[in-house]
Each structure stands twice: as structure tokens, then as C-alpha cells.
Amino acid sequence: MDFINLKKQYQLLETDITNRIQEVLKHGQYIMGPEVFELESILADYVKIKHCISCSSGTDALIMSLMALDIGKGDAVFTTPFTFFATAEVIQFLGATPVFVDIEEDTFNICPKKLKYEIQKTIKNGKLNPKAIIPVDLFGLPSNYKEIQKIANQFQLKVIEDSAQGLGGKINNKMAGSFGDFGTTSFFPAKPLGCYGDGGAIFTDNDEMAEKLKSIRVHGQGVNKYENIRIGINGRLDTIQATILISKMKLFENEIINRNKIAKKYSNLLDNSIKLQFIPEGYRSAWAQYSILLENNNQRDVIQQKLKENNIPSAIYYLNPLHLQKAFDNLNYKKGGFKISENISHRILSLPMHPYLLDNEIEMISKIINSCI
Ligand SMILES: *Cc1c(COP(=O)(O)O)cnc(C)c1O
């Protein structure tokens, strides 16, 4: 069994993808070919937003967004310690300071109450300028943007939605990627919408910011190619990756619906004593990961071992909350600093999840887990 099965999806799209790649090989516009702009328009329509700026990865999407906001030394950016390293890495990469905020026990996303407290504390401290918040749509579940936006408005902070795992999710009819000032996503193969290499995108309704992002994407280019008006990066998405994504977008909404059906099946079959990620009313998760919360790491070890004996892969996202990562030693956080993130990191386990998981596979996985409880 696979943790994420990309082969079944490829079988469905094989002819289309092969033909599309052939077309790119023939027209020869490997960099910023017409497919890149076609994809941006398809994605902007899907997310229901004015601009989509494709780029080279989810990490670069975050870097470019922070650069567009001129964030750097002396600035504080608030984010969760319970996420993939890149979310906070980009802040420190640009010389700014990540300020961590603990998560909610039930959704695993950044806690708005604690966010407000950390912002006030940072202001009182007077050492850093609060500039932005990067909430993460963890495992595909959008953060509480209603409350986060209120706080952002109160303290005049920008919001960058890290929706690397969240594309396809929504709150009522508002799509993940469209919250805050910028939404960023990743097309890393294992994400809900993945290409066959690295890729990413930024979403925004702001015309001026969209132009700035397009300039940053190509070395801070001005109106003509040989004019550089700011420092940028080489942040483009390859045409071949764009054409693969255009093909995959034909299946994407159905795949998200399937992921939701599979999550429901898991939830119905798993023992009632197992805690699951709470999906608030009106929210749809993209189910990038299906995760269960166990009693403690001993029980998790037992279950993971039992699954392994049955050739069922599982994964721990995330074993180490970011405030305890060596790379952030300079921030002087201590063990015990973010109790909920630490507690959940000892108990979380992610199960196989992809749109083509079969009923009998879900039944088998659930049965094995239940037998360990
Ligand atoms: C994957 C991921 C990223 C980084 O995306 P890449 O395309 O791998 O650079 C950033 N944030 C989160 C939450 C992610 O899951």
C-alpha cells in the first residue's frame, strides 16, 4: 500500500499529459511559455481571486510574498510552530524574526486568542516591529481567518495564508488561497495539487502587489527585460510543470470530493476513543493528510509498528515543533514553551490518504488500528 499513490492518477491522465509535454517540447518555450499563463488563469478562477502568480515552489511563494511586503531585519512575523519548516524558515531567511504562537488543541491551527496575546507582548517589548501573520492551513484545513483578519486589522498587520497543504479547502464558499493579503501554495508532488517536480503559486486580489510579485519572480525586472528595479529571485514555474498542472486540474475538484469521502469513512470506522482533527461547521478540508491523535507516543509506536508489519505506511507530521529545531536556537525558545504543539507532536500519526484509496484498504487500516486500542 502507498501513503500517497500518484500512479493511479497518472494512469487516468497519461495520454493527456504525454501529449501536452510533447507540445511544449515542440513549441520550445520552456520558460514562461503560454501554458504558464493558461494555468494561472485556471487557478485564479478556481480560487475565485483576481491574480495568480505561479512560481518555483511553495517556499519561494512565501519568500516572494514577504519580499513584496518589504519584510526584513527588525520585523516580527507571527506563525505556528506546528508546521513544515519552510513556513518559519522564510521569515528568518529574510532577516526578520519568527514569533511563534501555539495552536488550538482541536484544529491544530494557530490559535487566534494566543495570536493576539503574542502580538501585544511583542509591541510591549518594543524590540521588533510586528508586520505580518502567516497562518497555515494544516493538513488541508483552513485556519480561522475570520478571527485572524480581525486581529490583523486591529494591529495593522498583513496576512499571508500558507495554503501549501490547503488548496481545494474552503470556508463556506471562500476558497483556501483567497484569505488574507496573499495566499501561497505548493505543487510539490505529494501536495493535494502536485506537479512532477517543484512548483508553487501566490494568490492576491491586489493589482499593485501582483505586479510587484511578477517583477520579483524575474530578478526584480522592470518594464523591459534588461531593467532591474529591485532585488528579486529566479522564481519561475517551468512550462512543462504548468502543462502537467493544467491536465491535473481536470480531476482536482473531484479528487478533493473523494478525499472528503475517504476521511468520512476513516472517521466512521476508527474507534471512538481516537481523537481526530476537528473540522468546524462550514469548513471543507483538502485532506492533504489524514491524522489521528493517540494517547501518547508509546501507543503511537505500537500502532505504527503494527501497521508496518502489515505493509501499511504511516508518517509523523510533525515530530519536532519548530521552536525546538536547532536552526531556531537563536530565538531562545525552550521546551515547554508551546505546550499544545509539543503534546500533539508526541501523539499525532498520519495515515495513508489519496483520492484513490479503496474501501477495503480503509477498512483494513482502521481494523488494525482499532485492534491496538
Ligand atoms: C510543503 C510546504 C511548504 C513548502 O512547499 P515547497 O513547494 O516544498 O517549497 C510550505 N509550507 C507548508 C505548510 C508545506 O506543507
Short mmCIF file of N, CA, C and O and ligand atoms in Angstrom, two decimals, residues 57-59 62 83-84 86-87 136 162 164-165 186 188 191 199, ligand 1:
data_model
loop_
_atom_site.label_atom_id
_atom_site.label_comp_id
_atom_site.label_asym_id
_atom_site.label_seq_id
_atom_site.Cartn_x
_atom_site.Cartn_y
_atom_site.Cartn_z
N SER A 57 8.24 27.23 -6.20
CA SER A 57 7.94 26.31 -5.08
C SER A 57 7.05 27.02 -4.07
O SER A 57 6.89 28.25 -4.11
N GLY A 58 6.54 26.25 -3.13
CA GLY A 58 5.76 26.83 -2.04
C GLY A 58 6.64 27.70 -1.16
O GLY A 58 6.17 28.70 -0.60
N THR A 59 7.88 27.30 -1.01
CA THR A 59 8.83 28.09 -0.21
C THR A 59 9.07 29.45 -0.88
O THR A 59 9.03 30.49 -0.22
N LEU A 62 6.27 31.90 -0.47
CA LEU A 62 6.30 32.61 0.82
C LEU A 62 7.38 33.69 0.81
O LEU A 62 7.14 34.83 1.24
N THR A 83 4.11 23.15 12.01
CA THR A 83 4.02 23.24 10.55
C THR A 83 5.31 22.70 9.95
O THR A 83 6.26 22.39 10.68
N PHE A 84 5.35 22.64 8.62
CA PHE A 84 6.58 22.29 7.93
C PHE A 84 7.59 23.43 8.10
O PHE A 84 7.22 24.61 8.12
N ALA A 86 9.56 25.13 6.34
CA ALA A 86 9.63 26.26 5.40
C ALA A 86 8.82 27.48 5.85
O ALA A 86 9.23 28.62 5.61
N THR A 87 7.69 27.25 6.52
CA THR A 87 6.81 28.36 6.92
C THR A 87 7.56 29.40 7.74
O THR A 87 7.38 30.61 7.54
N VAL A 136 -1.24 28.78 8.80
CA VAL A 136 -1.07 27.62 7.92
C VAL A 136 -2.38 26.83 7.88
O VAL A 136 -3.03 26.66 8.91
N ASP A 162 -0.53 30.45 4.35
CA ASP A 162 0.29 29.35 3.82
C ASP A 162 -0.64 28.17 3.54
O ASP A 162 -0.96 27.38 4.42
N ALA A 164 -0.06 25.70 1.39
CA ALA A 164 0.70 24.65 0.68
C ALA A 164 -0.03 23.32 0.75
O ALA A 164 0.01 22.52 -0.18
N GLN A 165 -0.73 23.09 1.88
CA GLN A 165 -1.47 21.84 2.05
C GLN A 165 -2.97 22.06 1.83
O GLN A 165 -3.74 21.11 1.91
N SER A 186 1.80 25.19 -2.79
CA SER A 186 2.93 24.40 -3.29
C SER A 186 2.41 23.32 -4.23
O SER A 186 1.35 22.74 -3.98
N PHE A 188 4.51 20.73 -4.93
CA PHE A 188 5.35 19.56 -4.63
C PHE A 188 4.50 18.31 -4.88
O PHE A 188 3.30 18.32 -4.57
N LYS A 191 1.64 17.10 -2.50
CA LYS A 191 0.57 18.01 -2.03
C LYS A 191 -0.72 17.69 -2.76
O LYS A 191 -0.69 17.02 -3.80
N GLY A 199 7.08 23.32 -7.65
CA GLY A 199 6.28 24.42 -8.19
C GLY A 199 5.48 25.04 -7.08
O GLY A 199 5.35 24.47 -6.00
C1 LIG B 1 5.24 21.85 1.58
C2 LIG B 1 5.05 23.04 2.40
C3 LIG B 1 5.75 24.23 2.14
C4 LIG B 1 6.85 24.33 1.13
O1 LIG B 1 6.49 24.00 -0.18
P1 LIG B 1 7.64 23.57 -1.23
O2 LIG B 1 6.93 23.59 -2.54
O3 LIG B 1 8.10 22.20 -0.84
O4 LIG B 1 8.71 24.57 -1.16
C5 LIG B 1 5.47 25.34 2.91
N1 LIG B 1 4.55 25.29 3.90
C6 LIG B 1 3.86 24.17 4.19
C7 LIG B 1 2.85 24.19 5.28
C8 LIG B 1 4.10 23.00 3.46
O5 LIG B 1 3.43 21.89 3.76
#
